[in-house]
């Protein structure tokens, strides 16, 4: 069998005899085209002369993004890589330290309400993105009710602390009051016509 160099030399020689352009049998990684000039002499052509006549053409870039674009995207992702849950946890710690009564306080209503308020705001934003997360919605309702009960207790104990924390955290809370009597609740509405209420009139 013939070696590759011998075959290339024979093809180059036959191409020079016929005066035809020949494509090089180059590996696919380096795509080069060989253009041969027609020769009239019958002398064999060496590989060194064939390499001199090889024209290398630069291929157009076959990619959509450059490496610098990818680096910019990775840097942007690293800046926004902090999940919202970790930011919320840091905010909860900060609010609890602000509203605690003493350094070892973990159970005062202000401490609990401060942490619950941040959790409620985080769960609200989560439910805006995932409206069908019903288990989280159930937990959010329970958390809001628990915060309401704590605020009711705080209002009964110390109204000034209640006003301070509600105004500082921006909580919408209805102040609990005494149970209204029937006259207070329905006194603004006019009475029904006739003397009897809710009973049908019977014929005599």
mmCIF file of N, CA, C and O in Angstrom, residues 26-98:
data_model
loop_
_atom_site.group_PDB
_atom_site.id
_atom_site.type_symbol
_atom_site.label_atom_id
_atom_site.label_comp_id
_atom_site.label_asym_id
_atom_site.label_seq_id
_atom_site.Cartn_x
_atom_site.Cartn_y
_atom_site.Cartn_z
ATOM 1 N N UNK A 26 -6.840 17.735 2.916
ATOM 2 C CA UNK A 26 -6.372 18.186 4.233
ATOM 3 C C UNK A 26 -7.352 17.715 5.288
ATOM 4 O O UNK A 26 -8.517 17.457 4.998
ATOM 5 N N UNK A 27 -6.897 17.585 6.547
ATOM 6 C CA UNK A 27 -7.828 17.216 7.615
ATOM 7 C C UNK A 27 -8.900 18.295 7.775
ATOM 8 O O UNK A 27 -8.686 19.456 7.437
ATOM 9 N N UNK A 28 -10.093 17.925 8.281
ATOM 10 C CA UNK A 28 -11.198 18.887 8.357
ATOM 11 C C UNK A 28 -10.939 20.068 9.278
ATOM 12 O O UNK A 28 -11.598 21.074 9.174
ATOM 13 N N UNK A 29 -9.997 19.964 10.229
ATOM 14 C CA UNK A 29 -9.757 21.076 11.141
ATOM 15 C C UNK A 29 -9.139 22.256 10.409
ATOM 16 O O UNK A 29 -9.394 23.400 10.746
ATOM 17 N N UNK A 30 -8.316 22.023 9.431
ATOM 18 C CA UNK A 30 -7.704 23.114 8.679
ATOM 19 C C UNK A 30 -8.173 23.007 7.233
ATOM 20 O O UNK A 30 -7.588 22.298 6.429
ATOM 21 N N UNK A 31 -9.238 23.671 6.920
ATOM 22 C CA UNK A 31 -9.799 23.601 5.575
ATOM 23 C C UNK A 31 -9.021 24.551 4.679
ATOM 24 O O UNK A 31 -9.075 25.760 4.838
ATOM 25 N N UNK A 32 -8.247 23.981 3.750
ATOM 26 C CA UNK A 32 -7.433 24.798 2.852
ATOM 27 C C UNK A 32 -7.732 24.380 1.423
ATOM 28 O O UNK A 32 -7.978 23.206 1.151
ATOM 29 N N UNK A 33 -7.718 25.322 0.549
ATOM 30 C CA UNK A 33 -7.917 24.994 -0.870
ATOM 31 C C UNK A 33 -6.603 25.198 -1.607
ATOM 32 O O UNK A 33 -5.899 26.173 -1.370
ATOM 33 N N UNK A 34 -6.290 24.282 -2.484
ATOM 34 C CA UNK A 34 -5.045 24.338 -3.244
ATOM 35 C C UNK A 34 -5.396 24.703 -4.675
ATOM 36 O O UNK A 34 -6.227 24.064 -5.306
ATOM 37 N N UNK A 35 -4.803 25.764 -5.128
ATOM 38 C CA UNK A 35 -4.983 26.126 -6.541
ATOM 39 C C UNK A 35 -3.644 25.935 -7.237
ATOM 40 O O UNK A 35 -2.632 26.474 -6.807
ATOM 41 N N UNK A 36 -3.659 25.181 -8.279
ATOM 42 C CA UNK A 36 -2.427 24.866 -9.012
ATOM 43 C C UNK A 36 -2.454 25.607 -10.344
ATOM 44 O O UNK A 36 -3.492 25.672 -10.993
ATOM 45 N N UNK A 37 -1.345 26.117 -10.722
ATOM 46 C CA UNK A 37 -1.236 26.747 -12.045
ATOM 47 C C UNK A 37 -0.876 25.665 -13.057
ATOM 48 O O UNK A 37 -0.098 24.758 -12.765
ATOM 49 N N UNK A 38 -1.450 25.727 -14.234
ATOM 50 C CA UNK A 38 -1.126 24.695 -15.239
ATOM 51 C C UNK A 38 0.334 24.778 -15.673
ATOM 52 O O UNK A 38 0.867 25.849 -15.887
ATOM 53 N N UNK A 39 0.968 23.611 -15.755
ATOM 54 C CA UNK A 39 2.371 23.533 -16.163
ATOM 55 C C UNK A 39 2.455 22.697 -17.441
ATOM 56 O O UNK A 39 1.709 21.754 -17.621
ATOM 57 N N UNK A 40 3.381 23.044 -18.210
ATOM 58 C CA UNK A 40 3.551 22.310 -19.474
ATOM 59 C C UNK A 40 4.665 21.292 -19.396
ATOM 60 O O UNK A 40 4.723 20.382 -20.194
ATOM 61 N N UNK A 41 5.509 21.408 -18.392
ATOM 62 C CA UNK A 41 6.612 20.450 -18.292
ATOM 63 C C UNK A 41 6.152 19.197 -17.572
ATOM 64 O O UNK A 41 5.205 19.199 -16.829
ATOM 65 N N UNK A 42 6.848 18.130 -17.793
ATOM 66 C CA UNK A 42 6.490 16.840 -17.210
ATOM 67 C C UNK A 42 7.306 16.525 -15.966
ATOM 68 O O UNK A 42 7.464 15.371 -15.617
ATOM 69 N N UNK A 43 7.795 17.553 -15.266
ATOM 70 C CA UNK A 43 8.608 17.285 -14.079
ATOM 71 C C UNK A 43 7.695 17.058 -12.893
ATOM 72 O O UNK A 43 6.665 17.718 -12.735
ATOM 73 N N UNK A 44 8.024 16.093 -12.032
ATOM 74 C CA UNK A 44 7.191 15.863 -10.858
ATOM 75 C C UNK A 44 7.280 17.045 -9.890
ATOM 76 O O UNK A 44 8.307 17.692 -9.779
ATOM 77 N N UNK A 45 6.196 17.291 -9.180
ATOM 78 C CA UNK A 45 6.127 18.403 -8.239
ATOM 79 C C UNK A 45 6.332 17.855 -6.830
ATOM 80 O O UNK A 45 5.681 16.884 -6.429
ATOM 81 N N UNK A 46 7.188 18.468 -6.078
ATOM 82 C CA UNK A 46 7.438 18.042 -4.703
ATOM 83 C C UNK A 46 6.397 18.675 -3.782
ATOM 84 O O UNK A 46 5.716 19.634 -4.122
ATOM 85 N N UNK A 47 6.277 18.099 -2.592
ATOM 86 C CA UNK A 47 5.318 18.618 -1.621
ATOM 87 C C UNK A 47 5.670 20.021 -1.156
ATOM 88 O O UNK A 47 4.797 20.803 -0.798
ATOM 89 N N UNK A 48 6.931 20.356 -1.128
ATOM 90 C CA UNK A 48 7.336 21.672 -0.668
ATOM 91 C C UNK A 48 6.814 22.760 -1.600
ATOM 92 O O UNK A 48 6.373 23.813 -1.161
ATOM 93 N N UNK A 49 6.825 22.506 -2.917
ATOM 94 C CA UNK A 49 6.296 23.509 -3.849
ATOM 95 C C UNK A 49 4.773 23.582 -3.755
ATOM 96 O O UNK A 49 4.185 24.629 -3.957
ATOM 97 N N UNK A 50 4.135 22.452 -3.457
ATOM 98 C CA UNK A 50 2.681 22.455 -3.323
ATOM 99 C C UNK A 50 2.262 23.266 -2.096
ATOM 100 O O UNK A 50 1.274 23.983 -2.133
ATOM 101 N N UNK A 51 3.019 23.204 -0.994
ATOM 102 C CA UNK A 51 2.708 23.974 0.191
ATOM 103 C C UNK A 51 2.876 25.473 -0.049
ATOM 104 O O UNK A 51 2.200 26.276 0.582
ATOM 105 N N UNK A 52 3.787 25.840 -0.958
ATOM 106 C CA UNK A 52 3.984 27.258 -1.252
ATOM 107 C C UNK A 52 2.769 27.859 -1.951
ATOM 108 O O UNK A 52 2.455 29.027 -1.764
ATOM 109 N N UNK A 53 2.063 27.046 -2.751
ATOM 110 C CA UNK A 53 0.949 27.556 -3.522
ATOM 111 C C UNK A 53 -0.393 27.430 -2.791
ATOM 112 O O UNK A 53 -1.429 27.744 -3.344
ATOM 113 N N UNK A 54 -0.354 26.938 -1.558
ATOM 114 C CA UNK A 54 -1.589 26.794 -0.781
ATOM 115 C C UNK A 54 -2.037 28.168 -0.305
ATOM 116 O O UNK A 54 -1.251 28.917 0.264
ATOM 117 N N UNK A 55 -3.305 28.501 -0.552
ATOM 118 C CA UNK A 55 -3.850 29.780 -0.081
ATOM 119 C C UNK A 55 -4.768 29.493 1.105
ATOM 120 O O UNK A 55 -5.701 28.706 1.002
ATOM 121 N N UNK A 56 -4.466 30.110 2.191
ATOM 122 C CA UNK A 56 -5.301 29.922 3.381
ATOM 123 C C UNK A 56 -6.264 31.087 3.477
ATOM 124 O O UNK A 56 -5.841 32.249 3.481
ATOM 125 N N UNK A 57 -7.542 30.774 3.532
ATOM 126 C CA UNK A 57 -8.567 31.794 3.656
ATOM 127 C C UNK A 57 -9.174 31.713 5.055
ATOM 128 O O UNK A 57 -9.460 30.634 5.545
ATOM 129 N N UNK A 58 -9.374 32.867 5.665
ATOM 130 C CA UNK A 58 -9.982 32.896 6.989
ATOM 131 C C UNK A 58 -11.484 32.726 6.857
ATOM 132 O O UNK A 58 -12.132 33.415 6.065
ATOM 133 N N UNK A 59 -12.021 31.788 7.610
ATOM 134 C CA UNK A 59 -13.461 31.562 7.582
ATOM 135 C C UNK A 59 -14.158 32.594 8.452
ATOM 136 O O UNK A 59 -13.593 33.064 9.445
ATOM 137 N N UNK A 60 -15.398 32.974 8.112
ATOM 138 C CA UNK A 60 -16.117 33.921 8.986
ATOM 139 C C UNK A 60 -16.433 33.271 10.329
ATOM 140 O O UNK A 60 -16.590 32.059 10.436
ATOM 141 N N UNK A 61 -16.497 34.102 11.344
ATOM 142 C CA UNK A 61 -16.766 33.589 12.686
ATOM 143 C C UNK A 61 -18.154 32.959 12.739
ATOM 144 O O UNK A 61 -19.134 33.572 12.321
ATOM 145 N N UNK A 62 -18.220 31.725 13.239
ATOM 146 C CA UNK A 62 -19.480 30.973 13.249
ATOM 147 C C UNK A 62 -19.999 30.848 14.684
ATOM 148 O O UNK A 62 -20.174 29.760 15.197
ATOM 149 N N UNK A 63 -20.206 31.991 15.360
ATOM 150 C CA UNK A 63 -20.761 31.966 16.715
ATOM 151 C C UNK A 63 -21.648 33.184 16.896
ATOM 152 O O UNK A 63 -21.516 34.194 16.207
ATOM 153 N N UNK A 64 -22.578 33.071 17.816
ATOM 154 C CA UNK A 64 -23.537 34.146 18.054
ATOM 155 C C UNK A 64 -23.068 35.112 19.134
ATOM 156 O O UNK A 64 -23.384 36.292 19.100
ATOM 157 N N UNK A 65 -22.360 34.603 20.144
ATOM 158 C CA UNK A 65 -21.887 35.421 21.254
ATOM 159 C C UNK A 65 -20.380 35.315 21.362
ATOM 160 O O UNK A 65 -19.798 34.271 21.071
ATOM 161 N N UNK A 66 -19.772 36.374 21.777
ATOM 162 C CA UNK A 66 -18.340 36.320 22.032
ATOM 163 C C UNK A 66 -18.093 35.950 23.492
ATOM 164 O O UNK A 66 -19.003 35.957 24.313
ATOM 165 N N UNK A 67 -16.849 35.642 23.796
ATOM 166 C CA UNK A 67 -16.513 35.243 25.164
ATOM 167 C C UNK A 67 -16.739 36.391 26.147
ATOM 168 O O UNK A 67 -17.122 36.179 27.291
ATOM 169 N N UNK A 68 -16.538 37.640 25.703
ATOM 170 C CA UNK A 68 -16.744 38.782 26.602
ATOM 171 C C UNK A 68 -18.219 38.935 26.975
ATOM 172 O O UNK A 68 -18.544 39.323 28.093
ATOM 173 N N UNK A 69 -19.142 38.617 26.019
ATOM 174 C CA UNK A 69 -20.570 38.686 26.334
ATOM 175 C C UNK A 69 -20.932 37.682 27.414
ATOM 176 O O UNK A 69 -21.717 37.978 28.315
ATOM 177 N N UNK A 70 -20.375 36.476 27.330
ATOM 178 C CA UNK A 70 -20.663 35.454 28.338
ATOM 179 C C UNK A 70 -20.120 35.862 29.702
ATOM 180 O O UNK A 70 -20.754 35.633 30.727
ATOM 181 N N UNK A 71 -18.934 36.490 29.717
ATOM 182 C CA UNK A 71 -18.368 36.936 30.990
ATOM 183 C C UNK A 71 -19.250 37.998 31.630
ATOM 184 O O UNK A 71 -19.469 38.000 32.840
ATOM 185 N N UNK A 72 -19.801 38.916 30.798
ATOM 186 C CA UNK A 72 -20.677 39.958 31.333
ATOM 187 C C UNK A 72 -21.935 39.360 31.933
ATOM 188 O O UNK A 72 -22.405 39.791 32.979
ATOM 189 N N UNK A 73 -22.513 38.342 31.268
ATOM 190 C CA UNK A 73 -23.725 37.699 31.788
ATOM 191 C C UNK A 73 -23.441 37.004 33.112
ATOM 192 O O UNK A 73 -24.245 37.057 34.038
ATOM 193 N N UNK A 74 -22.290 36.328 33.219
ATOM 194 C CA UNK A 74 -21.955 35.630 34.462
ATOM 195 C C UNK A 74 -21.770 36.625 35.604
ATOM 196 O O UNK A 74 -22.176 36.370 36.729
ATOM 197 N N UNK A 75 -21.157 37.781 35.305
ATOM 198 C CA UNK A 75 -20.983 38.787 36.351
ATOM 199 C C UNK A 75 -22.323 39.322 36.816
ATOM 200 O O UNK A 75 -22.545 39.535 37.996
ATOM 201 N N UNK A 76 -23.270 39.529 35.878
ATOM 202 C CA UNK A 76 -24.598 40.008 36.245
ATOM 203 C C UNK A 76 -25.337 39.008 37.098
ATOM 204 O O UNK A 76 -26.059 39.362 38.023
ATOM 205 N N UNK A 77 -25.171 37.718 36.809
ATOM 206 C CA UNK A 77 -25.831 36.685 37.609
ATOM 207 C C UNK A 77 -25.241 36.620 39.008
ATOM 208 O O UNK A 77 -25.951 36.383 39.976
ATOM 209 N N UNK A 78 -23.930 36.843 39.126
ATOM 210 C CA UNK A 78 -23.304 36.788 40.443
ATOM 211 C C UNK A 78 -23.779 37.935 41.327
ATOM 212 O O UNK A 78 -23.904 37.789 42.533
ATOM 213 N N UNK A 79 -24.058 39.111 40.726
ATOM 214 C CA UNK A 79 -24.522 40.241 41.525
ATOM 215 C C UNK A 79 -25.910 39.971 42.105
ATOM 216 O O UNK A 79 -26.201 40.327 43.231
ATOM 217 N N UNK A 80 -26.795 39.334 41.323
ATOM 218 C CA UNK A 80 -28.164 39.078 41.766
ATOM 219 C C UNK A 80 -28.334 37.658 42.293
ATOM 220 O O UNK A 80 -29.434 37.132 42.299
ATOM 221 N N UNK A 81 -27.239 37.034 42.727
ATOM 222 C CA UNK A 81 -27.303 35.628 43.115
ATOM 223 C C UNK A 81 -27.883 35.418 44.517
ATOM 224 O O UNK A 81 -28.206 34.300 44.871
ATOM 225 N N UNK A 82 -28.032 36.472 45.311
ATOM 226 C CA UNK A 82 -28.542 36.311 46.669
ATOM 227 C C UNK A 82 -30.046 36.044 46.626
ATOM 228 O O UNK A 82 -30.801 36.865 46.133
ATOM 229 N N UNK A 83 -30.489 34.882 47.109
ATOM 230 C CA UNK A 83 -31.930 34.581 47.080
ATOM 231 C C UNK A 83 -32.713 35.508 48.007
ATOM 232 O O UNK A 83 -32.184 36.029 48.995
ATOM 233 N N UNK A 84 -33.987 35.686 47.686
ATOM 234 C CA UNK A 84 -34.842 36.584 48.462
ATOM 235 C C UNK A 84 -35.028 36.067 49.884
ATOM 236 O O UNK A 84 -35.202 36.851 50.824
ATOM 237 N N UNK A 85 -34.976 34.749 50.057
ATOM 238 C CA UNK A 85 -35.168 34.175 51.392
ATOM 239 C C UNK A 85 -34.062 34.607 52.356
ATOM 240 O O UNK A 85 -34.324 34.914 53.523
ATOM 241 N N UNK A 86 -32.805 34.658 51.865
ATOM 242 C CA UNK A 86 -31.696 35.070 52.730
ATOM 243 C C UNK A 86 -31.786 36.557 53.062
ATOM 244 O O UNK A 86 -31.471 36.969 54.179
ATOM 245 N N UNK A 87 -32.225 37.357 52.112
ATOM 246 C CA UNK A 87 -32.406 38.789 52.372
ATOM 247 C C UNK A 87 -33.499 38.986 53.416
ATOM 248 O O UNK A 87 -33.368 39.813 54.329
ATOM 249 N N UNK A 88 -34.575 38.195 53.300
ATOM 250 C CA UNK A 88 -35.670 38.290 54.266
ATOM 251 C C UNK A 88 -35.211 37.871 55.657
ATOM 252 O O UNK A 88 -35.577 38.507 56.658
ATOM 253 N N UNK A 89 -34.423 36.806 55.746
ATOM 254 C CA UNK A 89 -33.919 36.362 57.050
ATOM 255 C C UNK A 89 -33.054 37.435 57.714
ATOM 256 O O UNK A 89 -33.151 37.668 58.925
ATOM 257 N N UNK A 90 -32.202 38.092 56.913
ATOM 258 C CA UNK A 90 -31.362 39.156 57.471
ATOM 259 C C UNK A 90 -32.221 40.325 57.955
ATOM 260 O O UNK A 90 -31.947 40.919 59.009
ATOM 261 N N UNK A 91 -33.274 40.616 57.216
ATOM 262 C CA UNK A 91 -34.181 41.714 57.615
ATOM 263 C C UNK A 91 -34.938 41.347 58.892
ATOM 264 O O UNK A 91 -35.153 42.215 59.756
ATOM 265 N N UNK A 92 -35.334 40.082 59.038
ATOM 266 C CA UNK A 92 -36.020 39.641 60.261
ATOM 267 C C UNK A 92 -35.111 39.832 61.472
ATOM 268 O O UNK A 92 -35.533 40.350 62.519
ATOM 269 N N UNK A 93 -33.851 39.438 61.355
ATOM 270 C CA UNK A 93 -32.896 39.589 62.464
ATOM 271 C C UNK A 93 -32.727 41.062 62.825
ATOM 272 O O UNK A 93 -32.710 41.447 64.001
ATOM 273 N N UNK A 94 -32.629 41.909 61.787
ATOM 274 C CA UNK A 94 -32.456 43.345 62.032
ATOM 275 C C UNK A 94 -33.670 43.946 62.753
ATOM 276 O O UNK A 94 -33.523 44.716 63.703
ATOM 277 N N UNK A 95 -34.881 43.582 62.308
ATOM 278 C CA UNK A 95 -36.088 44.119 62.945
ATOM 279 C C UNK A 95 -36.247 43.623 64.376
ATOM 280 O O UNK A 95 -36.661 44.377 65.264
ATOM 281 N N UNK A 96 -35.926 42.366 64.607
ATOM 282 C CA UNK A 96 -36.045 41.831 65.971
ATOM 283 C C UNK A 96 -35.071 42.521 66.916
ATOM 284 O O UNK A 96 -35.404 42.784 68.077
ATOM 285 N N UNK A 97 -33.854 42.800 66.435
ATOM 286 C CA UNK A 97 -32.891 43.512 67.291
ATOM 287 C C UNK A 97 -33.355 44.939 67.564
ATOM 288 O O UNK A 97 -33.099 45.494 68.633
ATOM 289 N N UNK A 98 -34.056 45.529 66.612
ATOM 290 C CA UNK A 98 -34.540 46.893 66.804
ATOM 291 C C UNK A 98 -35.661 46.949 67.840
ATOM 292 O O UNK A 98 -35.694 47.862 68.673
#
